Amino acid sequence: MTSSLHRRLAVLGLVWSLVAAVSALRTARMSPIDPMARLESEFRALAADLPSRGEVGYLERYAQGDAEDAVRTHYAAQYALVPRVVVGRTGPEFVIVAAGTERPGGDPRLAGYVQVAQSPAGHRIFRRFAR
Amino acid sequence: MIRALAGVILPVLAVWAGLIATGLRERQEPLLLGLARAFCLAMGLTSISTFATLMVGGRLNAAFVIVDAAVWTCLAGVSIVAMLRRPSLPLKPRAPLTSADIAVRTVFLVVAVCACGVPVFEYLASPHGQWDAWAIWNQKARFMYRAGPGWTDSMAIPWSQPGHPPLVAGTVARLWAYAGGELTAVPAMVAGLFAIAMAGIVMGTLGLQHLRAWVAGAILIAPWTFSHLAAAQTADLPLGVFIVASLATLPRTPREWQQRGWVAVALVLAGVLGSMAAWTKNEGFVYLAASTALVCWSSYRHGRLADVRWWLVGLAPLLSVIVAFKVFVVPATTDYLVGTSESSTIIARVLDGARQVRLVETVATLAFRWGGTLTAGSLLLMLLLAAGLGALPEGRTARGYLFVSAVMLAGYSVVYLLTPFDVVWLISTTFDRLTLQVWPVLVLAACTSAEGVSTTEAA
């Protein structure tokens, strides 16, 4: 840096960088644990009871289905169960019912389905058998 | 993990040595810059070969790894032997370090240690990456790794952004194949290597013998937004790397434009890197439009308009792959501009005063906050600094970079203006990622003109 202006700018830039980097590190140390790792391993436990490919249904949460945690849980099921495609509706032969998504006292969306598996975390698989 | 690292090192070595062996790059070029550029090209090429393997019905199994590793080992071996046989100019003796050099490099080192710590802490808290990583990029990689040619089933998942090209997902899937399993450390490593490559491109372009390269490196990697996205495992940081790598490869000075053979090579390489930006994420097309305009203007101003063909030669091969991907793989999906084919819809959205107020307020708030706690305002300051230095008579190169950044930001603003989605939600979830794509270009623009001469002439 030849001119004094450039030298001053460089010093300012370096001081700013130090403050920014230390501040970023402090912020990162306080990062909350992402629930995705837990959710992913919970849904992975259901894989053995599902077909290896194709569409699998997913019961959207009965209330506030578009809330962030409800959406995250649905996406986690999809992420864990690739290469199956986890669609947000009933209708396919197999339907995943995540813990807490079913309407208490009987969910009419599950009419015709019977439970065939349950994971330790409380997520369940329902299946509709052909008559 | 070692095997995944081998999946990176082999193609990088092959490309780096190959460029020197064929005379496309000089051995005197800074090693950091050469390796960073080779990393970009290698990741682009290997993602194409992975995509091609899947599209012809192949799987990413042991046989794929054996063939892939054998090919890259052979190419690396041949390239290194050819490179060593090639006569090269003697290296310039290095000047001894001054106390200012030592001080600046020490500060850079401290900043780098802190910046590297951020992805480590974030990886421990979020091993699968941030929301978009597991909802889009790593999920697509899982489809590729687990389902082979059946990976296209992922196109049925609306939130997985099926229209985005598969460079990042293909890279992760290929390295999982090398590792023999879906290690969460692999996408984290890929993200980290792209972050290092970004610093390498910016610092190497400015010349490591100059203080400004180390200042630029520190400024580039220090903000929370940078290190946070280096940990994100998404495609925005890789896109930013390809953008700055492509721009930095373009000829800059009148002297460079007069070297006929050199200009052709530089334009082809810059074109290839630019097309890889479009192969990374759809925003890369905005970069291609802006950079094509810059190349046309620069070549016209230097009386070398015909040389635009070299830029197009660099773009064409991968663009044809992208077109095939878009036509044959991507289904018709909704995007951020749904409904904008009707002029009445466009007019209604543009003239919606309340919407525009929300848009401006949200952008202003996020632009001010950009950078993290204690360093708010850094994006706006860098914009002002780059614009100020670029306005100097000798800031011609910086003005070119700023033009590209301005076009990209304007393009994103148009999407914000016209999107049918909640504009506050869209801006809040994309602003940091989109601005990070131009952050290295702004830093490079500011520091390129920091001494009043172009980087190349200074070197």
XYZ file of C-alpha atoms in Angstrom, chain B:
459
model
C -12.838 -39.821 4.999
C -9.309 -40.269 3.610
C -10.809 -41.931 0.542
C -13.205 -39.011 0.060
C -10.250 -36.652 0.255
C -8.508 -38.738 -2.407
C -11.589 -38.202 -4.568
C -10.844 -34.480 -4.384
C -7.055 -34.506 -4.604
C -6.759 -36.741 -7.686
C -8.830 -34.586 -10.080
C -7.434 -31.347 -8.650
C -3.874 -32.544 -9.279
C -4.805 -33.730 -12.764
C -6.426 -30.410 -13.708
C -3.738 -28.230 -12.105
C -0.849 -30.088 -13.730
C -2.807 -30.467 -16.972
C -3.328 -26.720 -17.319
C 0.388 -26.091 -16.849
C 1.483 -29.019 -19.033
C -0.647 -27.825 -21.933
C 0.600 -24.262 -21.555
C -2.824 -22.938 -20.635
C -1.404 -21.600 -17.366
C 2.152 -20.749 -16.358
C 3.938 -22.483 -13.515
C 4.866 -19.004 -12.247
C 1.199 -18.381 -11.457
C 0.679 -18.308 -7.665
C 0.263 -21.864 -6.420
C -2.728 -20.899 -4.282
C -4.544 -19.396 -7.270
C -3.651 -22.306 -9.525
C -4.867 -24.905 -7.041
C -8.047 -22.971 -6.224
C -8.917 -22.656 -9.907
C -8.043 -26.316 -10.484
C -10.327 -27.255 -7.567
C -13.229 -25.363 -9.187
C -12.672 -26.979 -12.573
C -12.163 -30.430 -11.028
C -15.382 -30.273 -9.019
C -17.241 -29.106 -12.112
C -15.823 -31.876 -14.288
C -16.347 -34.654 -11.752
C -19.936 -33.564 -11.146
C -20.550 -33.792 -14.893
C -19.076 -37.307 -15.047
C -21.198 -38.313 -12.032
C -24.320 -36.878 -13.661
C -23.503 -38.669 -16.935
C -22.951 -41.960 -15.115
C -26.355 -41.707 -13.469
C -28.109 -40.649 -16.659
C -26.838 -43.696 -18.574
C -28.145 -45.985 -15.835
C -24.981 -46.349 -13.762
C -24.708 -46.456 -9.984
C -22.226 -44.809 -7.661
C -20.847 -48.124 -6.418
C -17.382 -49.621 -6.001
C -16.996 -50.175 -9.752
C -17.711 -46.483 -10.368
C -15.098 -45.486 -7.794
C -12.465 -47.831 -9.256
C -12.981 -46.525 -12.797
C -13.199 -42.892 -11.678
C -10.080 -43.128 -9.514
C -8.165 -44.971 -12.230
C -9.023 -42.339 -14.839
C -8.046 -39.417 -12.603
C -4.882 -41.169 -11.404
C -3.772 -41.760 -14.987
C -4.607 -38.195 -15.977
C -2.779 -36.816 -12.932
C 0.270 -38.971 -13.609
C 0.502 -38.050 -17.273
C -0.110 -34.360 -16.525
C 2.522 -34.186 -13.789
C 5.150 -35.879 -15.959
C 4.336 -33.532 -18.863
C 4.387 -30.532 -16.541
C 7.816 -31.417 -15.163
C 9.195 -31.865 -18.686
C 7.950 -28.477 -19.755
C 10.629 -25.789 -19.613
C 9.637 -22.987 -17.304
C 10.917 -19.528 -16.556
C 13.030 -19.225 -13.423
C 11.021 -18.221 -10.380
C 11.491 -14.646 -9.214
C 13.443 -14.354 -5.967
C 11.174 -13.447 -3.067
C 11.759 -10.192 -1.253
C 12.351 -10.580 2.487
C 9.297 -9.958 4.647
C 9.018 -6.547 6.250
C 7.582 -5.957 9.716
C 4.361 -4.763 8.040
C 4.189 -8.028 6.086
C 4.570 -10.050 9.261
C 1.970 -7.988 11.135
C -0.628 -8.225 8.377
C -0.078 -11.949 7.882
C -0.373 -12.520 11.616
C -3.712 -10.714 11.704
C -4.855 -12.772 8.720
C -3.836 -15.949 10.538
C -5.849 -14.995 13.642
C -8.872 -14.149 11.493
C -8.481 -17.423 9.582
C -8.351 -19.473 12.784
C -11.558 -17.813 14.031
C -13.232 -18.223 10.626
C -12.297 -21.926 10.561
C -13.699 -22.348 14.063
C -17.179 -21.268 13.001
C -17.837 -24.237 10.660
C -16.402 -26.603 13.276
C -18.826 -25.400 15.978
C -21.700 -25.327 13.496
C -20.897 -28.825 12.266
C -21.006 -30.122 15.829
C -24.437 -28.507 16.295
C -25.816 -29.252 12.792
C -23.945 -32.165 11.198
C -26.455 -32.402 8.355
C -26.006 -28.717 7.499
C -28.570 -25.941 7.478
C -32.188 -26.231 6.350
C -31.523 -26.009 2.609
C -28.684 -28.524 2.886
C -30.854 -31.388 4.092
C -34.004 -30.211 2.310
C -32.302 -29.760 -1.070
C -28.628 -30.444 -1.701
C -27.702 -33.347 0.593
C -31.104 -34.885 -0.032
C -30.476 -34.900 -3.780
C -27.030 -36.378 -3.100
C -28.705 -39.158 -1.103
C -31.022 -39.897 -4.026
C -28.008 -40.107 -6.332
C -25.998 -42.295 -3.979
C -28.832 -44.588 -2.887
C -30.973 -44.843 -6.015
C -28.471 -44.509 -8.864
C -30.413 -43.731 -12.039
C -33.589 -43.560 -9.929
C -32.314 -40.273 -8.428
C -34.688 -38.426 -10.714
C -37.495 -39.441 -8.319
C -36.243 -36.475 -6.261
C -37.717 -34.225 -8.937
C -41.164 -35.038 -7.518
C -40.313 -33.329 -4.222
C -41.415 -29.709 -4.603
C -39.290 -28.238 -1.805
C -36.105 -29.831 -3.154
C -35.896 -27.144 -5.879
C -35.737 -29.661 -8.750
C -34.822 -26.947 -11.252
C -31.413 -26.261 -9.699
C -28.543 -28.064 -11.472
C -26.709 -30.858 -9.666
C -23.061 -29.748 -9.251
C -23.103 -29.728 -5.444
C -25.283 -32.814 -5.044
C -23.253 -34.714 -7.658
C -20.002 -33.780 -5.937
C -21.225 -34.940 -2.533
C -22.687 -38.175 -3.943
C -19.445 -38.981 -5.754
C -17.375 -38.429 -2.626
C -19.792 -40.565 -0.579
C -19.116 -43.298 -3.107
C -15.379 -42.837 -2.496
C -15.933 -42.866 1.285
C -18.124 -45.969 1.037
C -20.923 -44.390 3.067
C -22.919 -41.256 3.746
C -20.538 -39.506 6.127
C -21.917 -36.139 7.217
C -18.314 -34.927 7.213
C -18.181 -35.201 3.412
C -20.603 -32.367 2.505
C -19.066 -30.345 5.352
C -15.633 -30.891 3.810
C -16.888 -29.917 0.350
C -18.334 -26.692 1.765
C -15.099 -25.936 3.602
C -12.968 -26.577 0.520
C -15.105 -24.211 -1.532
C -14.653 -21.564 1.167
C -10.872 -22.050 1.045
C -10.995 -21.912 -2.749
C -12.846 -18.601 -2.586
C -10.132 -17.101 -0.399
C -7.493 -18.649 -2.656
C -8.977 -17.096 -5.786
C -9.284 -13.609 -4.274
C -5.890 -13.602 -2.554
C -4.067 -15.327 -5.413
C -5.514 -12.903 -7.946
C -4.291 -9.943 -5.908
C -0.826 -11.517 -5.554
C 0.317 -12.945 -2.237
C 3.437 -10.787 -2.340
C 1.206 -7.737 -1.859
C -0.178 -6.716 1.524
C -3.569 -6.035 0.002
C -4.016 -9.751 -0.776
C -3.783 -10.578 2.934
C -6.013 -7.641 3.880
C -8.548 -8.772 1.264
C -8.366 -12.353 2.542
C -9.051 -11.244 6.113
C -11.962 -9.018 5.074
C -13.419 -11.755 2.878
C -13.527 -14.522 5.481
C -14.157 -12.516 8.665
C -17.932 -11.819 8.551
C -20.341 -14.182 10.258
C -22.329 -14.377 7.017
C -19.315 -15.889 5.232
C -18.261 -18.438 7.837
C -21.894 -19.321 8.601
C -22.521 -20.106 4.939
C -19.201 -21.942 4.723
C -20.780 -24.287 7.261
C -24.179 -24.396 5.571
C -23.423 -27.154 3.023
C -25.571 -25.331 0.460
C -24.780 -24.206 -3.095
C -24.521 -20.443 -2.587
C -20.893 -20.339 -1.540
C -19.784 -22.662 -4.385
C -21.689 -20.417 -6.790
C -19.840 -17.392 -5.422
C -16.536 -19.218 -5.953
C -17.286 -19.950 -9.598
C -18.399 -16.360 -10.163
C -15.265 -14.788 -8.714
C -13.028 -17.419 -10.349
C -14.553 -16.701 -13.747
C -14.286 -12.920 -13.338
C -10.719 -13.099 -12.046
C -9.680 -15.171 -15.062
C -10.884 -12.596 -17.598
C -8.234 -10.389 -19.245
C -8.075 -7.038 -17.475
C -5.438 -4.648 -18.738
C -4.907 -3.305 -22.284
C -1.562 -5.137 -22.244
C -3.289 -8.447 -21.518
C -5.864 -7.822 -24.265
C -3.041 -7.392 -26.799
C -1.644 -10.876 -26.144
C -3.682 -12.786 -28.678
C -3.054 -16.362 -27.523
C -3.280 -15.440 -23.859
C -6.633 -13.712 -24.360
C -8.108 -16.762 -26.076
C -7.025 -19.080 -23.254
C -8.213 -16.695 -20.549
C -11.623 -16.234 -22.173
C -12.147 -19.964 -22.697
C -11.188 -20.742 -19.093
C -13.356 -17.897 -17.755
C -16.236 -19.144 -19.918
C -15.896 -22.691 -18.608
C -15.867 -21.420 -15.015
C -18.857 -19.169 -15.764
C -20.822 -22.082 -17.201
C -20.000 -24.038 -14.036
C -21.641 -21.230 -12.059
C -24.819 -21.913 -14.035
C -24.294 -25.672 -13.418
C -24.234 -24.936 -9.665
C -27.402 -22.910 -9.224
C -29.911 -21.104 -11.412
C -28.624 -17.706 -10.233
C -25.524 -18.538 -12.270
C -27.518 -17.609 -15.374
C -27.814 -14.052 -14.086
C -24.028 -14.026 -13.769
C -23.681 -15.376 -17.315
C -25.856 -12.587 -18.692
C -23.896 -9.905 -16.828
C -20.457 -11.322 -17.592
C -21.274 -11.850 -21.268
C -22.187 -8.163 -21.496
C -18.894 -7.285 -19.761
C -16.867 -9.493 -22.104
C -18.573 -7.991 -25.165
C -17.937 -4.437 -23.951
C -14.319 -5.071 -22.919
C -13.407 -6.823 -26.148
C -15.107 -4.083 -28.196
C -13.268 -1.355 -26.300
C -9.942 -3.082 -26.930
C -10.751 -3.561 -30.613
C -10.961 -7.331 -30.189
C -14.693 -7.979 -30.579
C -14.022 -11.201 -32.482
C -12.453 -12.637 -29.353
C -15.924 -12.946 -27.810
C -16.043 -16.253 -29.653
C -13.494 -17.703 -27.190
C -15.801 -16.831 -24.303
C -18.631 -18.606 -26.132
C -16.374 -21.599 -26.825
C -15.805 -21.865 -23.080
C -19.513 -21.595 -22.291
C -20.951 -23.871 -24.957
C -20.090 -27.433 -23.819
C -21.507 -27.220 -20.312
C -24.429 -25.045 -21.384
C -25.485 -27.842 -23.709
C -25.408 -30.251 -20.744
C -27.477 -27.807 -18.688
C -30.029 -27.488 -21.493
C -30.271 -31.289 -21.656
C -30.726 -31.391 -17.871
C -33.466 -28.776 -18.000
C -35.275 -30.380 -20.948
C -35.010 -34.072 -20.105
C -34.718 -34.226 -16.308
C -36.409 -31.229 -14.711
C -40.211 -31.365 -14.659
C -42.359 -28.268 -15.114
C -42.325 -26.702 -11.669
C -43.458 -23.544 -10.037
C -40.726 -21.016 -9.418
C -40.234 -17.670 -7.755
C -41.781 -15.854 -10.731
C -44.991 -17.790 -11.210
C -47.723 -15.725 -12.852
C -45.382 -13.160 -14.367
C -46.175 -14.111 -17.947
C -49.194 -11.822 -17.740
C -48.522 -8.079 -17.924
C -51.510 -7.299 -15.679
C -49.970 -9.404 -12.902
C -46.606 -7.676 -13.311
C -48.176 -4.217 -13.202
C -50.277 -5.106 -10.164
C -47.255 -6.342 -8.236
C -45.052 -3.410 -9.218
C -47.726 -0.850 -8.338
C -48.565 -2.426 -4.984
C -47.300 0.380 -2.743
C -47.582 -1.480 0.560
C -45.659 -4.392 -0.892
C -42.862 -2.109 -2.115
C -42.586 -0.476 1.294
C -42.225 -3.898 2.955
C -39.652 -4.867 0.335
C -37.499 -1.770 0.828
C -37.732 -1.954 4.628
C -36.756 -5.613 4.711
C -33.831 -5.206 2.305
C -32.578 -2.134 4.169
C -32.754 -3.901 7.529
C -30.994 -7.028 6.308
C -28.380 -5.079 4.354
C -27.507 -3.144 7.484
C -27.368 -6.281 9.660
C -25.246 -8.190 7.131
C -21.944 -9.384 8.568
C -23.002 -10.341 12.068
C -23.039 -8.921 15.546
C -20.678 -5.970 16.173
C -19.952 -5.610 12.440
C -23.319 -4.569 11.099
C -23.147 -2.395 8.028
C -20.135 -4.155 6.553
C -21.880 -5.001 3.284
C -22.925 -1.395 2.731
C -19.449 -0.155 3.662
C -17.801 -2.554 1.249
C -20.205 -1.477 -1.497
C -19.324 2.170 -0.856
C -15.607 1.441 -0.687
C -15.587 -0.615 -3.869
C -17.667 2.010 -5.671
C -15.436 4.822 -4.394
C -12.181 3.162 -5.391
C -13.684 1.948 -8.637
C -14.650 5.517 -9.517
C -10.972 6.489 -9.661
C -9.609 6.801 -13.201
C -7.447 3.693 -12.737
C -10.318 1.634 -11.293
C -11.371 0.245 -14.649
C -11.103 -3.413 -13.643
C -13.050 -2.747 -10.468
C -15.777 -1.023 -12.479
C -16.172 -4.168 -14.568
C -16.541 -6.282 -11.433
C -18.994 -3.784 -9.955
C -21.047 -3.824 -13.150
C -21.445 -7.598 -12.872
C -22.352 -7.347 -9.169
C -24.867 -4.593 -9.908
C -26.565 -6.594 -12.655
C -26.783 -9.652 -10.395
C -28.236 -7.689 -7.494
C -30.654 -5.950 -9.866
C -31.742 -9.348 -11.193
C -32.444 -10.607 -7.692
C -34.340 -7.388 -6.918
C -36.595 -7.994 -9.910
C -37.457 -11.426 -8.496
C -38.223 -9.833 -5.125
C -40.359 -7.260 -6.890
C -42.394 -9.757 -8.894
C -42.565 -12.881 -6.766
C -46.045 -14.098 -5.805
C -44.685 -15.303 -2.435
C -44.696 -13.292 0.764
C -41.957 -10.802 -0.035
C -40.735 -10.452 3.567
C -40.402 -14.226 3.934
C -38.594 -14.577 0.601
C -36.121 -11.784 1.289
C -35.499 -12.885 4.864
C -34.677 -16.437 3.789
C -32.507 -15.553 0.779
C -30.846 -12.165 1.293
C -27.685 -13.304 3.089
C -27.158 -16.200 0.686
C -27.644 -14.115 -2.442
C -25.422 -11.261 -1.312
C -22.687 -13.721 -0.337
C -22.555 -14.686 -4.014
C -21.260 -11.196 -4.854
C -19.318 -10.557 -1.613
C -15.985 -11.891 -2.982
C -16.438 -9.821 -6.134
C -16.921 -6.673 -4.056
C -13.822 -7.423 -1.960
C -11.815 -8.117 -5.100
C -13.088 -4.923 -6.731
C -12.145 -2.807 -3.717
C -8.700 -4.314 -3.323
C -7.895 -4.520 -7.047
C -8.003 -0.757 -7.277
C -6.434 -0.206 -3.869
C -3.032 0.682 -5.304
C -4.173 2.531 -8.361
C -2.753 -0.082 -10.702
C -4.173 -3.377 -11.884
C -3.175 -6.530 -10.101
C -1.358 -7.938 -13.080
C 0.700 -4.846 -13.695
C 1.572 -4.634 -10.038
C 2.733 -8.220 -10.089
